[in-house]
Structure formats: C-alpha cells, structure tokens
Amino acid sequence: MLGYIWQYVFTSFLRYWLKWFIRQATGTCELQRICSNYKPGATRTTKAEYSLRSSKNKVLREALGTNKAKLEQCVDQIMKEKNVKPQKDPLFKESLHICLLQITGNSSLYISVEDLRKEVFNSENQEHEAMLLKLWDLLMPTVKLESRITKQWGDIGFQGDDPKTDFRGMGMLGLINLVFFSENYTEEARQVLSHANHPKLGYSYAIVGINLTEMAYSLLKSGALKPHFYNTVLGTPELRHFHQLYCYLAYEFDKFWVAEEPESIMQFNQYREKFHNIVKTHLQDPDVTLTVRSKN
C-alpha cells in the first residue's frame, strides 16, 4: 500500500518538480537527457515512452498515437514546446524520431498481426491453398502429397486429414508463420520436424507451431515484446519482424523440449508454460534480442 501511495505522490507531484529543477540546472529537458545519455535501444525508447506518457503537456502525450506520416512534424512540435534548439542539440531530433517510430510502430504492428489472425483460412482461396501446399513442399521435398485431403498431413503435425480446421484459433497468422520459418530457416525447420517425429520425444509440429504463434501474439498484445523490437529494429517494426520472432520461439522451444525430455505429450501445457516463463524472463533484460542462433 505504501508503495502505491509513494508512486502516486511521485508521479503526480514530486516528478514534475524534480524535472523542473534538473532542467534549470542543466538547461536540457528530460527527453534530451534520455536521448543523449542512453544508446539507441530498449532502455532509451522505454524511458522516452514513459516520459511522453507521464507528461502534463498534451502535445507530448498525444505523440504516442501519432501517425507515422506525421511523426516528423510531431517531433518539431515537441522541440518547440520544450524549447529545444537544433543548433545546441543537433542529434536530438533524429534520436527522438527513431524512438517515436519504434513506439508507434509497435501499435501498428499489433493491428497488422491482428488482421492476419482474424483472416480465416479459406480452401477456396487460391493463395491460401498455395501457401499450405508450399509448407508441405518445404518440409517434405522428397515426398509427394497424394491428395489435398489426406492423412499425410499428420506427418508434419496436423491433427486431421484437412489442415484448415487447425488454423481456427490463429487464422492465416498461424500458417504464414509456419511457412516463414520453413522458407527462411529451411534446414532448421526440417531439423525441428525430425525432432517432432521422434518416436518417444515427438510432438505435433504444426499444432505446436500454431500454439507458439498464439504465444507470440499474446506477448505482442501485452507489450512484453517491446524491449526486443526496440533493440532489434531501428525504426518501425513490420510483420517480417514478428515472423522472425516466431522463428525464434519455434527453434528455441524445440531445443527446450528435447533437453527437458518430457515423459509424454500429455505434459505439453506444463512445459509450454515453463518455456513461456523463460521467454518472459528474457524479455525483462533491457538488452534482450530474441533471434535464431543456429548451430548449423
């Protein structure tokens, strides 16, 4: 309780006067100090985001919801509000612009991901069908698919004869992630599939992949992925960056599963939660970068 009271007093009263005092002493605003004292990455952008969100100035608060096309104008407005002279601080404008690209980009990325998640797999859509067949060809290049609806789909981890029913939860997002991993990390994806088909330690490759898409989606939605994107994308994060994050989860979960040696696939939820907690712990590190590091 005392912690909440102190936080309220600090954010409502003391923080304002502390910022004012430091401004008088240094001649720089809080955003200037953040941009000059921290290198590009999660620490700088997170502090800038907090500063903007906590500001009593409407222009600064509204910057967090600015459209990408208007960000440069928004930065100019902030500099005017805070009386920042480009001649005295020539690096500030570009630094703040990058921070705002990262902050607002995270919100726009979620919208794009959500749109894909809501897009239902349609077997009458030629692009959807082509992507599904591409997944098979990437993972099973030496085995011909006998027909569109077949038990063979079980060889790459789908539950039934027609994979379309397995995409209900994550929509096209689940399929696109599976294909992206298989296309951009083909050797690693086939290695993961071989582990998934192990007679004792195996698991349903595609189903687990869709489940990991849900994990990536929930981490993005909660804001937990911000430090990762702030460290790895010097600008606006795009869909490909989210797909790359999925590849990390797919590759690392497989290594985790093999190392843990579960007694049964029935323990999947238990180990999935354990892996989820490991990822969330990594994301607490301000220098976190979740990227595939293959031994190959």
JSON list of N, CA and C in Angstrom, two decimals, residues 49 53 63-68 99-115 220-221 223 225-226 229-230 235-239:
[
{"chain": "A", "resi": 49, "resn": "GLU", "atom": "N", "xyz": [9.33, 6.73, -23.87]},
{"chain": "A", "resi": 49, "resn": "GLU", "atom": "CA", "xyz": [7.89, 6.43, -23.87]},
{"chain": "A", "resi": 49, "resn": "GLU", "atom": "C", "xyz": [7.26, 6.80, -22.54]},
{"chain": "A", "resi": 53, "resn": "ARG", "atom": "N", "xyz": [4.41, 9.65, -21.95]},
{"chain": "A", "resi": 53, "resn": "ARG", "atom": "CA", "xyz": [3.13, 9.22, -21.39]},
{"chain": "A", "resi": 53, "resn": "ARG", "atom": "C", "xyz": [2.81, 9.94, -20.08]},
{"chain": "A", "resi": 63, "resn": "ALA", "atom": "N", "xyz": [1.75, 12.47, -28.81]},
{"chain": "A", "resi": 63, "resn": "ALA", "atom": "CA", "xyz": [2.78, 12.00, -29.73]},
{"chain": "A", "resi": 63, "resn": "ALA", "atom": "C", "xyz": [2.78, 10.48, -29.82]},
{"chain": "A", "resi": 64, "resn": "LEU", "atom": "N", "xyz": [2.37, 9.82, -28.74]},
{"chain": "A", "resi": 64, "resn": "LEU", "atom": "CA", "xyz": [2.38, 8.35, -28.69]},
{"chain": "A", "resi": 64, "resn": "LEU", "atom": "C", "xyz": [1.37, 7.74, -29.66]},
{"chain": "A", "resi": 65, "resn": "GLY", "atom": "N", "xyz": [0.40, 8.50, -30.08]},
{"chain": "A", "resi": 65, "resn": "GLY", "atom": "CA", "xyz": [-0.60, 7.98, -31.01]},
{"chain": "A", "resi": 65, "resn": "GLY", "atom": "C", "xyz": [-0.52, 8.61, -32.40]},
{"chain": "A", "resi": 66, "resn": "THR", "atom": "N", "xyz": [0.60, 9.23, -32.70]},
{"chain": "A", "resi": 66, "resn": "THR", "atom": "CA", "xyz": [0.74, 9.93, -33.97]},
{"chain": "A", "resi": 66, "resn": "THR", "atom": "C", "xyz": [0.95, 8.97, -35.13]},
{"chain": "A", "resi": 67, "resn": "ASN", "atom": "N", "xyz": [0.34, 9.29, -36.26]},
{"chain": "A", "resi": 67, "resn": "ASN", "atom": "CA", "xyz": [0.53, 8.52, -37.48]},
{"chain": "A", "resi": 67, "resn": "ASN", "atom": "C", "xyz": [1.97, 8.66, -37.97]},
{"chain": "A", "resi": 68, "resn": "LYS", "atom": "N", "xyz": [2.52, 7.59, -38.54]},
{"chain": "A", "resi": 68, "resn": "LYS", "atom": "CA", "xyz": [3.91, 7.58, -39.00]},
{"chain": "A", "resi": 68, "resn": "LYS", "atom": "C", "xyz": [4.21, 8.73, -39.94]},
{"chain": "A", "resi": 99, "resn": "CYS", "atom": "N", "xyz": [12.85, 6.95, -31.73]},
{"chain": "A", "resi": 99, "resn": "CYS", "atom": "CA", "xyz": [12.07, 6.46, -30.58]},
{"chain": "A", "resi": 99, "resn": "CYS", "atom": "C", "xyz": [10.58, 6.42, -30.90]},
{"chain": "A", "resi": 100, "resn": "LEU", "atom": "N", "xyz": [10.09, 7.47, -31.53]},
{"chain": "A", "resi": 100, "resn": "LEU", "atom": "CA", "xyz": [8.66, 7.53, -31.85]},
{"chain": "A", "resi": 100, "resn": "LEU", "atom": "C", "xyz": [8.29, 6.54, -32.94]},
{"chain": "A", "resi": 101, "resn": "LEU", "atom": "N", "xyz": [9.19, 6.30, -33.89]},
{"chain": "A", "resi": 101, "resn": "LEU", "atom": "CA", "xyz": [8.94, 5.27, -34.89]},
{"chain": "A", "resi": 101, "resn": "LEU", "atom": "C", "xyz": [8.78, 3.90, -34.23]},
{"chain": "A", "resi": 102, "resn": "GLN", "atom": "N", "xyz": [9.63, 3.63, -33.25]},
{"chain": "A", "resi": 102, "resn": "GLN", "atom": "CA", "xyz": [9.57, 2.35, -32.55]},
{"chain": "A", "resi": 102, "resn": "GLN", "atom": "C", "xyz": [8.30, 2.24, -31.70]},
{"chain": "A", "resi": 103, "resn": "ILE", "atom": "N", "xyz": [7.98, 3.31, -30.98]},
{"chain": "A", "resi": 103, "resn": "ILE", "atom": "CA", "xyz": [6.83, 3.28, -30.07]},
{"chain": "A", "resi": 103, "resn": "ILE", "atom": "C", "xyz": [5.51, 3.16, -30.84]},
{"chain": "A", "resi": 104, "resn": "THR", "atom": "N", "xyz": [5.31, 4.04, -31.81]},
{"chain": "A", "resi": 104, "resn": "THR", "atom": "CA", "xyz": [4.05, 4.00, -32.58]},
{"chain": "A", "resi": 104, "resn": "THR", "atom": "C", "xyz": [4.01, 2.78, -33.49]},
{"chain": "A", "resi": 105, "resn": "GLY", "atom": "N", "xyz": [5.19, 2.33, -33.94]},
{"chain": "A", "resi": 105, "resn": "GLY", "atom": "CA", "xyz": [5.25, 1.15, -34.80]},
{"chain": "A", "resi": 105, "resn": "GLY", "atom": "C", "xyz": [4.80, -0.11, -34.10]},
{"chain": "A", "resi": 106, "resn": "ASN", "atom": "N", "xyz": [5.03, -0.18, -32.81]},
{"chain": "A", "resi": 106, "resn": "ASN", "atom": "CA", "xyz": [4.60, -1.35, -32.05]},
{"chain": "A", "resi": 106, "resn": "ASN", "atom": "C", "xyz": [3.08, -1.49, -32.08]},
{"chain": "A", "resi": 107, "resn": "SER", "atom": "N", "xyz": [2.39, -0.35, -32.00]},
{"chain": "A", "resi": 107, "resn": "SER", "atom": "CA", "xyz": [0.93, -0.37, -32.05]},
{"chain": "A", "resi": 107, "resn": "SER", "atom": "C", "xyz": [0.42, -0.74, -33.43]},
{"chain": "A", "resi": 108, "resn": "SER", "atom": "N", "xyz": [1.06, -0.20, -34.47]},
{"chain": "A", "resi": 108, "resn": "SER", "atom": "CA", "xyz": [0.63, -0.52, -35.84]},
{"chain": "A", "resi": 108, "resn": "SER", "atom": "C", "xyz": [0.94, -1.97, -36.18]},
{"chain": "A", "resi": 109, "resn": "LEU", "atom": "N", "xyz": [2.03, -2.50, -35.63]},
{"chain": "A", "resi": 109, "resn": "LEU", "atom": "CA", "xyz": [2.37, -3.91, -35.85]},
{"chain": "A", "resi": 109, "resn": "LEU", "atom": "C", "xyz": [1.28, -4.81, -35.27]},
{"chain": "A", "resi": 110, "resn": "TYR", "atom": "N", "xyz": [0.81, -4.48, -34.08]},
{"chain": "A", "resi": 110, "resn": "TYR", "atom": "CA", "xyz": [-0.25, -5.29, -33.46]},
{"chain": "A", "resi": 110, "resn": "TYR", "atom": "C", "xyz": [-1.50, -5.31, -34.33]},
{"chain": "A", "resi": 111, "resn": "ILE", "atom": "N", "xyz": [-1.84, -4.17, -34.91]},
{"chain": "A", "resi": 111, "resn": "ILE", "atom": "CA", "xyz": [-3.02, -4.10, -35.79]},
{"chain": "A", "resi": 111, "resn": "ILE", "atom": "C", "xyz": [-2.84, -5.02, -36.99]},
{"chain": "A", "resi": 112, "resn": "SER", "atom": "N", "xyz": [-1.64, -5.01, -37.59]},
{"chain": "A", "resi": 112, "resn": "SER", "atom": "CA", "xyz": [-1.37, -5.86, -38.76]},
{"chain": "A", "resi": 112, "resn": "SER", "atom": "C", "xyz": [-1.42, -7.33, -38.38]},
{"chain": "A", "resi": 113, "resn": "VAL", "atom": "N", "xyz": [-0.85, -7.67, -37.24]},
{"chain": "A", "resi": 113, "resn": "VAL", "atom": "CA", "xyz": [-0.87, -9.06, -36.77]},
{"chain": "A", "resi": 113, "resn": "VAL", "atom": "C", "xyz": [-2.29, -9.51, -36.46]},
{"chain": "A", "resi": 114, "resn": "GLU", "atom": "N", "xyz": [-3.05, -8.64, -35.85]},
{"chain": "A", "resi": 114, "resn": "GLU", "atom": "CA", "xyz": [-4.43, -8.97, -35.51]},
{"chain": "A", "resi": 114, "resn": "GLU", "atom": "C", "xyz": [-5.27, -9.19, -36.78]},
{"chain": "A", "resi": 115, "resn": "ASP", "atom": "N", "xyz": [-5.00, -8.41, -37.80]},
{"chain": "A", "resi": 115, "resn": "ASP", "atom": "CA", "xyz": [-5.72, -8.58, -39.07]},
{"chain": "A", "resi": 115, "resn": "ASP", "atom": "C", "xyz": [-5.46, -9.97, -39.65]},
{"chain": "A", "resi": 220, "resn": "LEU", "atom": "N", "xyz": [3.02, -9.97, -27.86]},
{"chain": "A", "resi": 220, "resn": "LEU", "atom": "CA", "xyz": [2.91, -8.70, -28.58]},
{"chain": "A", "resi": 220, "resn": "LEU", "atom": "C", "xyz": [1.77, -7.87, -28.01]},
{"chain": "A", "resi": 221, "resn": "LYS", "atom": "N", "xyz": [0.64, -8.50, -27.81]},
{"chain": "A", "resi": 221, "resn": "LYS", "atom": "CA", "xyz": [-0.55, -7.80, -27.32]},
{"chain": "A", "resi": 221, "resn": "LYS", "atom": "C", "xyz": [-0.32, -7.19, -25.94]},
{"chain": "A", "resi": 223, "resn": "GLY", "atom": "N", "xyz": [2.47, -6.17, -24.75]},
{"chain": "A", "resi": 223, "resn": "GLY", "atom": "CA", "xyz": [3.55, -5.18, -24.75]},
{"chain": "A", "resi": 223, "resn": "GLY", "atom": "C", "xyz": [4.89, -5.77, -24.31]},
{"chain": "A", "resi": 225, "resn": "LEU", "atom": "N", "xyz": [6.88, -7.68, -25.82]},
{"chain": "A", "resi": 225, "resn": "LEU", "atom": "CA", "xyz": [7.89, -7.76, -26.87]},
{"chain": "A", "resi": 225, "resn": "LEU", "atom": "C", "xyz": [8.56, -6.41, -27.18]},
{"chain": "A", "resi": 226, "resn": "LYS", "atom": "N", "xyz": [8.09, -5.36, -26.56]},
{"chain": "A", "resi": 226, "resn": "LYS", "atom": "CA", "xyz": [8.66, -4.03, -26.85]},
{"chain": "A", "resi": 226, "resn": "LYS", "atom": "C", "xyz": [10.18, -3.99, -26.72]},
{"chain": "A", "resi": 229, "resn": "PHE", "atom": "N", "xyz": [11.87, -5.62, -29.79]},
{"chain": "A", "resi": 229, "resn": "PHE", "atom": "CA", "xyz": [11.76, -4.84, -31.02]},
{"chain": "A", "resi": 229, "resn": "PHE", "atom": "C", "xyz": [12.53, -3.53, -30.92]},
{"chain": "A", "resi": 230, "resn": "TYR", "atom": "N", "xyz": [12.55, -2.91, -29.74]},
{"chain": "A", "resi": 230, "resn": "TYR", "atom": "CA", "xyz": [13.30, -1.67, -29.58]},
{"chain": "A", "resi": 230, "resn": "TYR", "atom": "C", "xyz": [14.80, -1.90, -29.77]},
{"chain": "A", "resi": 235, "resn": "GLY", "atom": "N", "xyz": [13.69, 1.56, -35.99]},
{"chain": "A", "resi": 235, "resn": "GLY", "atom": "CA", "xyz": [12.63, 2.23, -36.74]},
{"chain": "A", "resi": 235, "resn": "GLY", "atom": "C", "xyz": [11.31, 1.53, -36.47]},
{"chain": "A", "resi": 236, "resn": "THR", "atom": "N", "xyz": [10.47, 1.44, -37.49]},
{"chain": "A", "resi": 236, "resn": "THR", "atom": "CA", "xyz": [9.15, 0.84, -37.35]},
{"chain": "A", "resi": 236, "resn": "THR", "atom": "C", "xyz": [9.19, -0.67, -37.52]},
{"chain": "A", "resi": 237, "resn": "PRO", "atom": "N", "xyz": [8.79, -1.45, -36.51]},
{"chain": "A", "resi": 237, "resn": "PRO", "atom": "CA", "xyz": [8.75, -2.91, -36.68]},
{"chain": "A", "resi": 237, "resn": "PRO", "atom": "C", "xyz": [7.64, -3.30, -37.65]},
{"chain": "A", "resi": 238, "resn": "GLU", "atom": "N", "xyz": [7.93, -4.29, -38.50]},
{"chain": "A", "resi": 238, "resn": "GLU", "atom": "CA", "xyz": [6.98, -4.73, -39.51]},
{"chain": "A", "resi": 238, "resn": "GLU", "atom": "C", "xyz": [6.63, -6.20, -39.30]},
{"chain": "A", "resi": 239, "resn": "LEU", "atom": "N", "xyz": [5.73, -6.70, -40.13]},
{"chain": "A", "resi": 239, "resn": "LEU", "atom": "CA", "xyz": [5.28, -8.08, -39.98]},
{"chain": "A", "resi": 239, "resn": "LEU", "atom": "C", "xyz": [6.43, -9.07, -40.02]}
]
